[in-house]
Amino acid sequence: MTFGCKCLPSVTSNMARGHQKFQSQQKNAKKQAEIKKSKGHDQKAAAKAALVFTCTVCRTQMPDPKTFKQHFESKHPKSPMPPELADVEA
């Protein structure tokens, strides 16, 4: 009777599979880095797009009408209020 270890073939196949998994992860990491690099500074573009209101007096940009009205009331109290800010609650 011969007692052979039948676990060795599976161990070698797991090692090969582990190596393949490692290679796949490295390839995916490189691909993700290239995608991220190609997008550039997306955060800056998004921040600039969010500034949709521009003060008519000092040309400062604000993200929403509430902030715009607060800015206008504090920085330009003697100037007439723009009509688009008349019904906005601060």
XYZ file of N, CA and C in Angstrom:
270
model
N 0.826 -1.190 0.000
C 0.000 0.000 0.000
C 0.866 1.247 0.000
N 0.504 2.144 -0.827
C 1.260 3.384 -0.921
C 0.394 4.529 -0.429
N 0.946 5.271 0.486
C 0.223 6.430 0.990
C 0.833 7.683 0.365
N 0.177 8.222 -0.613
C 0.670 9.431 -1.275
C -0.135 10.637 -0.821
N 0.502 11.730 -0.805
C -0.192 12.965 -0.423
C -0.890 13.529 -1.651
N -2.190 13.569 -1.571
C -2.948 14.060 -2.705
C -3.173 15.572 -2.631
N -2.650 16.183 -1.585
C -2.853 17.626 -1.437
C -1.836 18.445 -2.230
N -0.722 17.868 -2.624
C 0.307 18.622 -3.344
C -0.159 19.186 -4.681
N -0.863 18.423 -5.516
C -1.294 19.023 -6.785
C -2.206 20.242 -6.583
N -3.063 20.202 -5.588
C -3.945 21.346 -5.355
C -3.175 22.538 -4.813
N -2.123 22.287 -4.031
C -1.314 23.367 -3.489
C -0.613 24.100 -4.624
N -0.054 23.353 -5.564
C 0.646 24.000 -6.673
C -0.324 24.766 -7.558
N -1.531 24.253 -7.729
C -2.490 24.985 -8.550
C -2.968 26.252 -7.831
N -3.072 26.187 -6.491
C -3.435 27.396 -5.754
C -2.329 28.431 -5.824
N -1.100 27.984 -5.792
C 0.009 28.918 -5.900
C 0.011 29.590 -7.262
N -0.248 28.820 -8.299
C -0.305 29.391 -9.639
C -1.478 30.361 -9.745
N -2.588 29.981 -9.158
C -3.777 30.840 -9.197
C -3.529 32.113 -8.382
N -2.825 31.977 -7.256
C -2.499 33.151 -6.444
C -1.603 34.123 -7.203
N -0.664 33.588 -7.961
C 0.221 34.418 -8.775
C -0.583 35.133 -9.863
N -1.506 34.423 -10.462
C -2.360 35.015 -11.495
C -3.229 36.117 -10.899
N -3.726 35.895 -9.697
C -4.531 36.900 -9.008
C -3.697 38.149 -8.734
N -2.475 37.944 -8.283
C -1.577 39.061 -8.018
C -1.309 39.862 -9.293
N -1.052 39.157 -10.385
C -0.818 39.838 -11.661
C -2.052 40.621 -12.096
N -3.215 40.040 -11.911
C -4.464 40.704 -12.278
C -4.676 41.969 -11.435
N -4.372 41.891 -10.148
C -4.510 43.062 -9.278
C -3.552 44.168 -9.683
N -2.316 43.798 -10.022
C -1.337 44.787 -10.453
C -1.778 45.458 -11.756
N -2.288 44.671 -12.682
C -2.757 45.201 -13.954
C -3.935 46.151 -13.745
N -4.852 45.771 -12.854
C -6.009 46.605 -12.566
C -5.593 47.899 -11.871
N -4.633 47.826 -10.956
C -4.157 49.030 -10.272
C -3.525 50.000 -11.261
N -2.755 49.468 -12.200
C -2.126 50.310 -13.224
C -3.193 50.963 -14.111
N -4.206 50.196 -14.471
C -5.297 50.710 -15.311
C -6.066 51.815 -14.587
N -6.351 51.607 -13.299
C -7.071 52.611 -12.513
C -6.244 53.888 -12.366
N -4.932 53.748 -12.202
C -4.056 54.914 -12.086
C -4.058 55.720 -13.379
N -4.050 55.043 -14.517
C -4.093 55.731 -15.805
C -5.415 56.460 -15.990
N -6.505 55.850 -15.570
C -7.817 56.496 -15.679
C -7.861 57.742 -14.803
N -7.359 57.614 -13.577
C -7.352 58.748 -12.652
C -6.468 59.876 -13.184
N -5.333 59.506 -13.773
C -4.410 60.493 -14.313
C -5.025 61.214 -15.512
N -5.788 60.508 -16.324
C -6.376 61.117 -17.513
C -7.504 62.088 -17.170
N -8.149 61.887 -16.024
C -9.233 62.788 -15.626
C -8.701 64.160 -15.226
N -7.498 64.217 -14.706
C -6.906 65.494 -14.331
C -7.488 66.033 -13.045
N -7.644 67.334 -12.977
C -8.126 67.996 -11.770
C -9.634 68.203 -11.865
N -10.357 67.134 -11.734
C -11.805 67.164 -11.856
C -12.436 67.943 -10.707
N -11.821 67.945 -9.547
C -12.378 68.622 -8.381
C -12.412 70.130 -8.601
N -11.397 70.670 -9.224
C -11.364 72.107 -9.499
C -12.464 72.497 -10.476
N -12.673 71.700 -11.488
C -13.710 71.985 -12.479
C -15.097 71.934 -11.836
N -15.310 70.974 -10.965
C -16.602 70.854 -10.288
C -16.849 72.042 -9.359
N -15.822 72.471 -8.661
C -15.959 73.618 -7.756
C -16.263 74.887 -8.540
N -15.609 75.039 -9.669
C -15.842 76.234 -10.490
C -17.254 76.224 -11.086
N -17.731 75.060 -11.464
C -19.077 74.945 -12.028
C -20.145 75.224 -10.980
N -19.830 74.980 -9.698
C -20.802 75.192 -8.624
C -20.996 76.677 -8.318
N -20.052 77.511 -8.693
C -20.167 78.955 -8.435
C -20.965 79.600 -9.568
N -22.278 79.626 -9.390
C -23.141 80.066 -10.478
C -23.635 81.505 -10.334
N -23.564 82.101 -9.131
C -24.032 83.470 -8.934
C -22.834 84.403 -8.840
N -22.886 85.513 -9.587
C -21.794 86.479 -9.596
C -22.329 87.826 -9.139
N -21.629 88.401 -8.174
C -22.005 89.714 -7.656
C -21.790 90.756 -8.750
N -22.791 91.611 -8.976
C -22.704 92.614 -10.028
C -21.780 93.766 -9.658
N -21.501 93.948 -8.370
C -20.666 95.047 -7.913
C -19.182 94.659 -7.914
N -18.847 93.551 -7.256
C -17.430 93.179 -7.087
C -17.018 91.935 -7.868
N -17.927 91.327 -8.596
C -17.666 90.146 -9.424
C -17.227 88.906 -8.638
N -17.567 88.844 -7.361
C -17.295 87.654 -6.557
C -18.335 86.601 -6.899
N -17.899 85.332 -6.963
C -18.817 84.252 -7.306
C -19.263 83.515 -6.055
N -20.542 83.148 -6.024
C -21.134 82.425 -4.902
C -21.906 81.208 -5.397
N -22.035 80.178 -4.543
C -22.684 78.935 -4.986
C -24.206 78.959 -4.970
N -24.819 79.784 -4.104
C -26.277 79.759 -4.020
C -26.827 81.164 -3.742
N -28.126 81.358 -3.972
C -28.703 82.699 -3.805
C -28.700 83.197 -2.359
N -28.812 82.286 -1.391
C -28.803 82.692 0.014
C -27.452 83.325 0.378
N -26.387 82.684 -0.020
C -25.046 83.217 0.230
C -24.848 84.525 -0.523
N -25.361 84.576 -1.733
C -25.253 85.787 -2.544
C -25.945 86.959 -1.847
N -27.131 86.728 -1.310
C -27.864 87.799 -0.641
C -27.139 88.245 0.630
N -26.623 87.299 1.407
C -25.872 87.645 2.615
C -24.636 88.469 2.259
N -23.959 88.082 1.196
C -22.786 88.817 0.731
C -23.186 90.235 0.334
N -24.241 90.342 -0.437
C -24.659 91.647 -0.947
C -25.062 92.580 0.190
N -25.787 92.043 1.178
C -26.222 92.877 2.307
C -25.046 93.324 3.177
N -24.042 92.479 3.334
C -22.927 92.844 4.206
C -21.856 93.669 3.488
N -21.596 93.391 2.238
C -20.514 94.072 1.519
C -20.960 95.311 0.746
N -22.211 95.335 0.324
C -22.703 96.452 -0.509
C -24.037 96.981 0.029
N -24.069 97.457 1.269
C -25.352 97.876 1.851
C -25.967 99.111 1.177
N -25.151 99.955 0.571
C -25.679 101.176 -0.066
C -26.108 100.950 -1.509
N -25.710 99.869 -2.101
C -26.084 99.574 -3.483
C -27.488 98.983 -3.525
N -28.225 99.253 -4.605
C -29.578 98.677 -4.717
C -29.507 97.150 -4.901
N -30.442 96.456 -4.244
C -30.492 94.998 -4.288
C -30.902 94.538 -5.694
N -30.191 93.585 -6.274
C -30.586 93.050 -7.582
C -31.969 92.389 -7.498
N -32.738 92.467 -8.560
C -34.115 91.918 -8.524
C -34.157 90.403 -8.274
N -33.141 89.655 -8.660
C -33.169 88.208 -8.454
C -32.998 87.830 -6.995
N -32.561 88.797 -6.142
C -32.377 88.532 -4.708
C -33.517 89.081 -3.862
N -34.487 89.728 -4.464
C -35.553 90.363 -3.698
C -36.385 89.357 -2.905
N -36.683 88.196 -3.459
C -37.553 87.233 -2.769
C -36.770 86.108 -2.079
N -35.461 86.172 -2.021
C -34.639 85.144 -1.383
C -34.543 85.443 0.119
N -34.766 84.391 0.949
C -34.639 84.556 2.397
C -33.200 84.251 2.797
N -32.627 85.172 3.600
C -31.230 84.991 4.003
C -31.114 84.272 5.335
